[in-house]
Amino acid sequence: MAAAPLAACGSGGSDAAPGATRSWQMGFSPNPPRPTVQSVLQGIDLWSRRAELAIIHEEVPWTDLLAGKSPDAILDDDKVALVQYLRSKGLQLVFMGDLNDGLARESEAPKLRAAGRSITEPAVQQLYRDYLLAVDRKLRPAVLGLVAESNLIRVAAPALYPAIVKTANDTAAALRSAGSTTTLLASVQVETAWGRLGGAAGFIGIAADLADFPFTQTLGLSSYPYFGWTQPEDIPTDYYSRLVAGRDLPVMVTEGGWASASGGSIVSSPQLQARYITRQAALLDAVKARALLQLQFADVDLASVPPPVPANLPLFASIGLADSDFVPKPALAAWDALFARRYAP
């Protein structure tokens, strides 16, 4: 089922070349470089000038839910004011629920692990449904994601995957039973689909994911191609479009980016990152994408992350378009050049 396009919340600036357009809206998440209210607000004030969308993508608040706090009360305390502030900036909301550990797809969500609980439990699955129903009712997102990186979860956590499938589908059914008309999304990990991440070799595709999550109205793409490619220009132009070839299914990039710093086996630089942002335009144009969303506007200040710091977080810490003090990198100018295109869905 094809979803209606997101409503326009703005357009590119006057610097766009004559005739330059984009089918995709652009945006970031409120994730700050440091865990302070000041950092959150400073970031939003900077990136909202170059965005039409905001995405909240995070682990469900399992600790509070398991303690019996109602989803409505949690959202009133933690999200309602934030979403109101984002909307005051003219931004539409995309909300992405995560069913396991976003930095370690082989594992349960960290707060579930800490509580000794599992998404395989029917009672825990019910908490997820209740929370996402409240998100839809109170926050009214334009797009609601019910599972993230499903193909990577299937590869990394086969024991959890059946529960992931059941929970996402049961949540979709509950939303529709409640009368929700929100566009529903499931996301896949693009490098995994191409056999570049997760142990497989060669193009795999996403047929299993589309079969497992039939509620999907818009397909989310998670793409960190610096794990599979050394040069942005080497990424095939059909990197996104091949995944949905022959299908009438809208797509949007829900997370991703390119590190600006080297780490582990990754070799990168601010210049490579800027070239990737420019390369994105061809990938998005090839699939007539609906949106380009990046979770980090600014780099993560690793020294400010409460312990324990995930071992692989440094590999993602430099994907921001500004450093942790909000000083722009070359990639921000590349982003602004794309944003300057006139939005024409």
Tab-separated table of C-alpha atoms in Angstrom:
chain	number	residue	atom	x	y	z
A	1	MET	CA	0.000	0.000	0.000
A	2	ALA	CA	1.562	3.276	-1.098
A	3	ALA	CA	1.480	6.082	1.435
A	4	ALA	CA	0.617	9.678	0.688
A	5	PRO	CA	3.653	11.981	0.563
A	6	LEU	CA	4.575	13.903	3.662
A	7	ALA	CA	3.074	17.373	3.653
A	8	ALA	CA	5.504	20.117	2.737
A	9	CYS	CA	6.820	22.099	5.697
A	10	GLY	CA	9.116	24.360	3.726
A	11	SER	CA	11.333	24.381	0.703
A	12	GLY	CA	14.898	24.868	-0.276
A	13	GLY	CA	16.430	28.299	-0.045
A	14	SER	CA	16.970	30.799	-2.828
A	15	ASP	CA	20.515	29.564	-3.515
A	16	ALA	CA	19.217	26.537	-5.430
A	17	ALA	CA	20.320	26.328	-9.052
A	18	PRO	CA	17.491	26.995	-11.505
A	19	GLY	CA	15.508	23.796	-11.934
A	20	ALA	CA	17.262	21.977	-9.078
A	21	THR	CA	14.665	20.035	-7.114
A	22	ARG	CA	14.442	17.198	-4.616
A	23	SER	CA	11.659	14.717	-3.921
A	24	TRP	CA	12.934	14.204	-0.393
A	25	GLN	CA	12.417	16.215	2.742
A	26	MET	CA	15.360	16.513	5.095
A	27	GLY	CA	15.865	16.412	8.821
A	28	PHE	CA	17.670	15.333	11.962
A	29	SER	CA	16.945	13.935	15.401
A	30	PRO	CA	17.209	15.961	18.624
A	31	ASN	CA	20.070	13.692	19.780
A	32	PRO	CA	22.579	16.135	21.325
A	33	PRO	CA	26.366	15.930	21.414
A	34	ARG	CA	26.147	16.038	25.210
A	35	PRO	CA	23.281	14.870	27.459
A	36	THR	CA	22.120	18.314	28.568
A	37	VAL	CA	18.970	20.335	27.873
A	38	GLN	CA	21.125	23.240	26.674
A	39	SER	CA	22.841	20.989	24.124
A	40	VAL	CA	19.495	19.640	22.874
A	41	LEU	CA	18.036	23.126	22.398
A	42	GLN	CA	21.167	24.572	20.828
A	43	GLY	CA	21.256	21.726	18.345
A	44	ILE	CA	17.581	22.060	17.398
A	45	ASP	CA	17.939	25.806	16.913
A	46	LEU	CA	20.824	25.209	14.494
A	47	TRP	CA	19.577	22.246	12.478
A	48	SER	CA	15.935	23.277	12.232
A	49	ARG	CA	17.027	26.037	9.855
A	50	ARG	CA	18.021	23.371	7.348
A	51	ALA	CA	15.295	20.777	7.884
A	52	GLU	CA	11.622	20.036	7.342
A	53	LEU	CA	11.460	16.889	9.463
A	54	ALA	CA	12.488	15.753	12.925
A	55	ILE	CA	12.919	12.109	13.900
A	56	ILE	CA	12.801	10.620	17.373
A	57	HIS	CA	14.447	7.204	17.202
A	58	GLU	CA	15.185	5.539	20.481
A	59	GLU	CA	14.777	2.590	22.777
A	60	VAL	CA	11.376	2.246	24.403
A	61	PRO	CA	11.492	3.463	28.063
A	62	TRP	CA	11.449	-0.067	29.425
A	63	THR	CA	12.470	0.787	32.976
A	64	ASP	CA	9.474	3.048	33.552
A	65	LEU	CA	7.080	0.765	31.691
A	66	LEU	CA	8.168	-2.281	33.698
A	67	ALA	CA	7.759	-0.262	36.896
A	68	GLY	CA	4.120	0.351	35.983
A	69	LYS	CA	4.282	3.978	34.844
A	70	SER	CA	1.683	4.616	32.164
A	71	PRO	CA	2.806	5.387	28.597
A	72	ASP	CA	0.806	8.618	28.672
A	73	ALA	CA	2.547	9.789	31.830
A	74	ILE	CA	5.971	8.903	30.393
A	75	LEU	CA	5.268	10.882	27.228
A	76	ASP	CA	3.879	13.827	29.198
A	77	ASP	CA	7.087	13.947	31.237
A	78	ASP	CA	9.602	13.256	28.489
A	79	LYS	CA	8.308	13.930	24.983
A	80	VAL	CA	5.256	16.181	24.702
A	81	ALA	CA	7.096	19.461	25.333
A	82	LEU	CA	9.963	18.400	23.058
A	83	VAL	CA	7.590	17.610	20.207
A	84	GLN	CA	5.759	20.889	20.736
A	85	TYR	CA	9.093	22.706	20.468
A	86	LEU	CA	9.986	20.845	17.276
A	87	ARG	CA	6.621	21.739	15.769
A	88	SER	CA	7.119	25.385	16.758
A	89	LYS	CA	10.078	25.256	14.362
A	90	GLY	CA	7.784	24.109	11.528
A	91	LEU	CA	8.986	20.497	11.628
A	92	GLN	CA	6.965	17.357	11.014
A	93	LEU	CA	7.608	14.361	13.260
A	94	VAL	CA	8.810	10.889	12.382
A	95	PHE	CA	8.921	8.468	15.327
A	96	MET	CA	10.878	5.214	15.266
A	97	GLY	CA	10.463	2.586	17.979
A	98	ASP	CA	13.352	0.187	18.520
A	99	LEU	CA	12.726	-3.404	19.589
A	100	ASN	CA	16.259	-4.393	20.561
A	101	ASP	CA	19.726	-2.887	21.026
A	102	GLY	CA	20.352	-0.389	18.225
A	103	LEU	CA	24.136	-0.557	18.659
A	104	ALA	CA	24.270	-4.329	19.151
A	105	ARG	CA	21.546	-5.977	17.103
A	106	GLU	CA	22.438	-9.381	18.523
A	107	SER	CA	21.170	-8.273	21.944
A	108	GLU	CA	18.032	-7.343	23.815
A	109	ALA	CA	17.460	-3.648	24.485
A	110	PRO	CA	19.876	-2.506	27.229
A	111	LYS	CA	17.154	-1.618	29.751
A	112	LEU	CA	15.455	-4.967	29.213
A	113	ARG	CA	18.769	-6.723	29.775
A	114	ALA	CA	19.295	-4.746	32.970
A	115	ALA	CA	15.871	-5.807	34.209
A	116	GLY	CA	16.392	-9.448	33.258
A	117	ARG	CA	13.450	-9.306	30.834
A	118	SER	CA	13.021	-10.145	27.160
A	119	ILE	CA	11.029	-9.063	24.134
A	120	THR	CA	10.112	-12.745	23.796
A	121	GLU	CA	7.744	-12.334	26.790
A	122	PRO	CA	4.095	-11.612	25.858
A	123	ALA	CA	3.837	-9.110	28.723
A	124	VAL	CA	6.833	-7.161	27.392
A	125	GLN	CA	5.398	-7.213	23.881
A	126	GLN	CA	2.172	-5.759	25.296
A	127	LEU	CA	4.126	-2.905	26.866
A	128	TYR	CA	5.623	-2.090	23.479
A	129	ARG	CA	2.182	-2.056	21.866
A	130	ASP	CA	0.763	0.152	24.598
A	131	TYR	CA	3.632	2.621	24.323
A	132	LEU	CA	3.474	2.921	20.527
A	133	LEU	CA	-0.299	3.372	20.699
A	134	ALA	CA	0.258	6.237	23.130
A	135	VAL	CA	2.953	7.737	20.895
A	136	ASP	CA	0.529	7.735	17.979
A	137	ARG	CA	-2.312	9.172	20.040
A	138	LYS	CA	-0.384	11.898	21.904
A	139	LEU	CA	2.452	12.866	19.545
A	140	ARG	CA	0.660	12.350	16.205
A	141	PRO	CA	3.703	11.515	14.090
A	142	ALA	CA	3.419	11.728	10.301
A	143	VAL	CA	5.282	8.406	10.083
A	144	LEU	CA	5.561	5.741	12.793
A	145	GLY	CA	8.281	3.081	12.599
A	146	LEU	CA	7.605	-0.223	14.341
A	147	VAL	CA	10.858	-2.112	13.709
A	148	ALA	CA	14.366	-0.927	12.801
A	149	GLU	CA	16.995	-2.799	10.760
A	150	SER	CA	14.927	-5.969	10.592
A	151	ASN	CA	17.318	-7.797	8.263
A	152	LEU	CA	20.293	-7.171	10.550
A	153	ILE	CA	18.286	-8.419	13.541
A	154	ARG	CA	17.375	-11.577	11.614
A	155	VAL	CA	21.072	-12.239	10.917
A	156	ALA	CA	22.462	-11.200	14.306
A	157	ALA	CA	19.681	-12.362	16.648
A	158	PRO	CA	17.797	-15.286	15.115
A	159	ALA	CA	16.473	-16.323	18.529
A	160	LEU	CA	14.869	-12.917	19.052
A	161	TYR	CA	13.661	-12.389	15.504
A	162	PRO	CA	10.322	-14.278	15.723
A	163	ALA	CA	9.334	-12.150	18.717
A	164	ILE	CA	10.397	-9.011	16.842
A	165	VAL	CA	8.170	-9.987	13.912
A	166	LYS	CA	5.209	-10.762	16.174
A	167	THR	CA	5.530	-7.596	18.232
A	168	ALA	CA	5.771	-5.276	15.229
A	169	ASN	CA	2.845	-6.904	13.429
A	170	ASP	CA	0.680	-7.042	16.547
A	171	THR	CA	1.404	-3.356	17.143
A	172	ALA	CA	0.417	-2.493	13.578
A	173	ALA	CA	-2.849	-4.401	13.998
A	174	ALA	CA	-3.539	-2.656	17.318
A	175	LEU	CA	-2.946	0.761	15.756
A	176	ARG	CA	-5.359	0.067	12.928
A	177	SER	CA	-7.942	-1.351	15.345
A	178	ALA	CA	-7.674	1.888	17.301
A	179	GLY	CA	-8.477	3.858	14.161
A	180	SER	CA	-4.974	5.154	13.449
A	181	THR	CA	-4.296	6.252	9.885
A	182	THR	CA	-0.625	7.099	10.485
A	183	THR	CA	1.809	5.905	7.820
A	184	LEU	CA	3.562	2.793	9.180
A	185	LEU	CA	7.193	2.016	8.494
A	186	ALA	CA	9.682	-0.816	8.916
A	187	SER	CA	13.363	-0.230	8.207
A	188	VAL	CA	16.114	-2.397	6.752
A	189	GLN	CA	19.869	-2.098	6.959
A	190	VAL	CA	21.120	-1.336	3.440
A	191	GLU	CA	24.681	-2.659	3.862
A	192	THR	CA	23.263	-5.963	5.142
A	193	ALA	CA	20.933	-6.186	2.150
A	194	TRP	CA	23.940	-5.737	-0.144
A	195	GLY	CA	26.006	-8.352	1.708
A	196	ARG	CA	28.447	-5.795	3.082
A	197	LEU	CA	27.565	-6.094	6.788
A	198	GLY	CA	26.518	-9.076	8.858
A	199	GLY	CA	28.570	-11.903	7.409
A	200	ALA	CA	26.877	-12.606	4.077
A	201	ALA	CA	28.524	-12.036	0.710
A	202	GLY	CA	26.762	-10.636	-2.307
A	203	PHE	CA	23.416	-8.932	-2.765
A	204	ILE	CA	20.652	-10.446	-0.616
A	205	GLY	CA	17.793	-8.013	-0.992
A	206	ILE	CA	14.860	-7.510	1.349
A	207	ALA	CA	12.139	-9.877	0.108
A	208	ALA	CA	12.040	-11.667	3.485
A	209	ASP	CA	11.574	-8.384	5.332
A	210	LEU	CA	8.711	-7.236	3.140
A	211	ALA	CA	7.041	-10.617	3.626
A	212	ASP	CA	7.565	-10.558	7.404
A	213	PHE	CA	6.260	-6.996	7.856
A	214	PRO	CA	3.326	-6.650	5.457
A	215	PHE	CA	2.049	-3.523	7.234
A	216	THR	CA	4.928	-1.518	5.704
A	217	GLN	CA	3.615	1.503	3.819
A	218	THR	CA	6.960	3.268	3.601
A	219	LEU	CA	10.300	1.473	3.750
A	220	GLY	CA	12.944	2.933	6.034
A	221	LEU	CA	16.583	2.683	5.036
A	222	SER	CA	19.436	2.571	7.528
A	223	SER	CA	22.704	3.160	5.704
A	224	TYR	CA	26.245	3.605	7.003
A	225	PRO	CA	28.143	2.731	3.819
A	226	TYR	CA	31.589	3.517	5.201
A	227	PHE	CA	31.365	-0.009	6.668
A	228	GLY	CA	31.202	-1.431	3.147
A	229	TRP	CA	32.830	1.110	0.832
A	230	THR	CA	36.008	3.185	1.018
A	231	GLN	CA	34.960	5.947	-1.397
A	232	PRO	CA	31.483	7.505	-1.571
A	233	GLU	CA	31.668	7.609	-5.368
A	234	ASP	CA	32.016	3.808	-5.470
A	235	ILE	CA	28.535	3.299	-4.025
A	236	PRO	CA	26.271	2.084	-6.868
A	237	THR	CA	23.664	4.591	-7.985
A	238	ASP	CA	21.011	1.873	-7.504
A	239	TYR	CA	22.134	1.336	-3.899
A	240	TYR	CA	18.647	2.169	-2.659
A	241	SER	CA	16.511	1.637	-5.744
A	242	ARG	CA	17.583	-1.983	-6.280
A	243	LEU	CA	16.028	-2.919	-2.945
A	244	VAL	CA	12.529	-2.011	-4.132
A	245	ALA	CA	12.875	-2.680	-7.860
A	246	GLY	CA	9.532	-3.815	-9.280
A	247	ARG	CA	7.625	-2.665	-6.188
A	248	ASP	CA	5.483	0.426	-5.689
A	249	LEU	CA	6.859	1.180	-2.227
A	250	PRO	CA	8.004	4.636	-1.075
A	251	VAL	CA	11.330	4.797	0.743
A	252	MET	CA	12.969	7.183	3.151
A	253	VAL	CA	16.398	7.178	4.796
A	254	THR	CA	15.667	6.995	8.523
A	255	GLU	CA	19.246	6.890	9.758
A	256	GLY	CA	22.776	6.783	8.437
A	257	GLY	CA	25.758	8.869	7.496
A	258	TRP	CA	29.508	8.730	6.961
A	259	ALA	CA	32.119	9.069	9.698
A	260	SER	CA	34.468	12.034	9.372
A	261	ALA	CA	37.188	10.381	11.479
A	262	SER	CA	39.099	7.134	11.144
A	263	GLY	CA	38.625	4.391	13.699
A	264	GLY	CA	39.200	0.651	13.826
A	265	SER	CA	39.296	-0.550	10.226
A	266	ILE	CA	37.517	2.614	9.021
A	267	VAL	CA	39.626	5.201	7.207
A	268	SER	CA	37.874	8.502	6.668
A	269	SER	CA	38.149	12.289	6.771
A	270	PRO	CA	35.917	15.365	6.819
A	271	GLN	CA	36.363	15.656	3.055
A	272	LEU	CA	35.191	12.080	2.464
A	273	GLN	CA	32.160	12.746	4.633
A	274	ALA	CA	31.259	15.850	2.614
A	275	ARG	CA	31.576	13.902	-0.628
A	276	TYR	CA	29.187	11.288	0.769
A	277	ILE	CA	26.543	13.895	1.552
A	278	THR	CA	26.798	15.042	-2.077
A	279	ARG	CA	26.676	11.428	-3.292
A	280	GLN	CA	23.431	10.946	-1.373
A	281	ALA	CA	21.595	13.101	-3.903
A	282	ALA	CA	22.141	10.572	-6.697
A	283	LEU	CA	21.099	7.652	-4.479
A	284	LEU	CA	17.956	9.440	-3.334
A	285	ASP	CA	17.051	10.679	-6.805
A	286	ALA	CA	17.379	7.161	-8.231
A	287	VAL	CA	14.631	5.877	-5.935
A	288	LYS	CA	12.586	9.109	-5.758
A	289	ALA	CA	12.997	8.960	-1.986
A	290	ARG	CA	10.572	10.675	0.379
A	291	ALA	CA	13.040	11.768	3.047
A	292	LEU	CA	16.647	11.949	4.206
A	293	LEU	CA	17.058	11.812	7.981
A	294	GLN	CA	20.261	11.792	9.995
A	295	LEU	CA	20.281	10.973	13.697
A	296	GLN	CA	23.282	13.126	14.639
A	297	PHE	CA	23.529	16.761	13.621
A	298	ALA	CA	26.626	17.163	15.792
A	299	ASP	CA	29.276	14.644	16.807
A	300	VAL	CA	28.872	12.735	20.058
A	301	ASP	CA	31.192	13.941	22.804
A	302	LEU	CA	32.303	10.518	23.990
A	303	ALA	CA	33.698	11.937	27.244
A	304	SER	CA	30.168	13.013	28.206
A	305	VAL	CA	28.508	9.624	27.589
A	306	PRO	CA	27.528	7.937	30.862
A	307	PRO	CA	29.260	4.579	31.386
A	308	PRO	CA	29.245	1.937	30.198
A	309	VAL	CA	30.079	3.363	26.772
A	310	PRO	CA	29.188	0.863	24.007
A	311	ALA	CA	32.382	-0.478	22.454
A	312	ASN	CA	31.338	0.411	18.902
A	313	LEU	CA	29.963	3.897	19.650
A	314	PRO	CA	33.243	5.584	18.559
A	315	LEU	CA	32.632	4.242	15.040
A	316	PHE	CA	29.444	6.357	14.865
A	317	ALA	CA	30.493	9.318	17.012
A	318	SER	CA	31.831	11.449	14.135
A	319	ILE	CA	28.912	11.211	11.701
A	320	GLY	CA	27.633	14.664	12.705
A	321	LEU	CA	27.791	17.538	10.236
A	322	ALA	CA	29.244	19.702	13.011
A	323	ASP	CA	31.634	18.784	15.781
A	324	SER	CA	30.505	18.363	19.383
A	325	ASP	CA	30.824	22.133	19.918
A	326	PHE	CA	28.591	22.764	16.880
A	327	VAL	CA	31.471	23.994	14.724
A	328	PRO	CA	30.500	23.162	11.120
A	329	LYS	CA	32.377	20.561	9.090
A	330	PRO	CA	32.607	20.602	5.270
A	331	ALA	CA	29.685	18.146	5.217
A	332	LEU	CA	27.327	20.835	6.529
A	333	ALA	CA	27.897	22.976	3.430
A	334	ALA	CA	27.180	19.902	1.295
A	335	TRP	CA	23.932	19.306	3.240
A	336	ASP	CA	22.934	22.946	2.827
A	337	ALA	CA	23.503	22.691	-0.912
A	338	LEU	CA	21.043	19.789	-1.057
A	339	PHE	CA	18.566	21.611	1.164
A	340	ALA	CA	18.729	24.593	-1.183
A	341	ARG	CA	17.113	22.510	-3.898
A	342	ARG	CA	13.424	23.271	-4.254
A	343	TYR	CA	11.326	20.549	-2.596
A	344	ALA	CA	9.030	19.101	-5.272
A	345	PRO	CA	7.356	15.827	-4.191
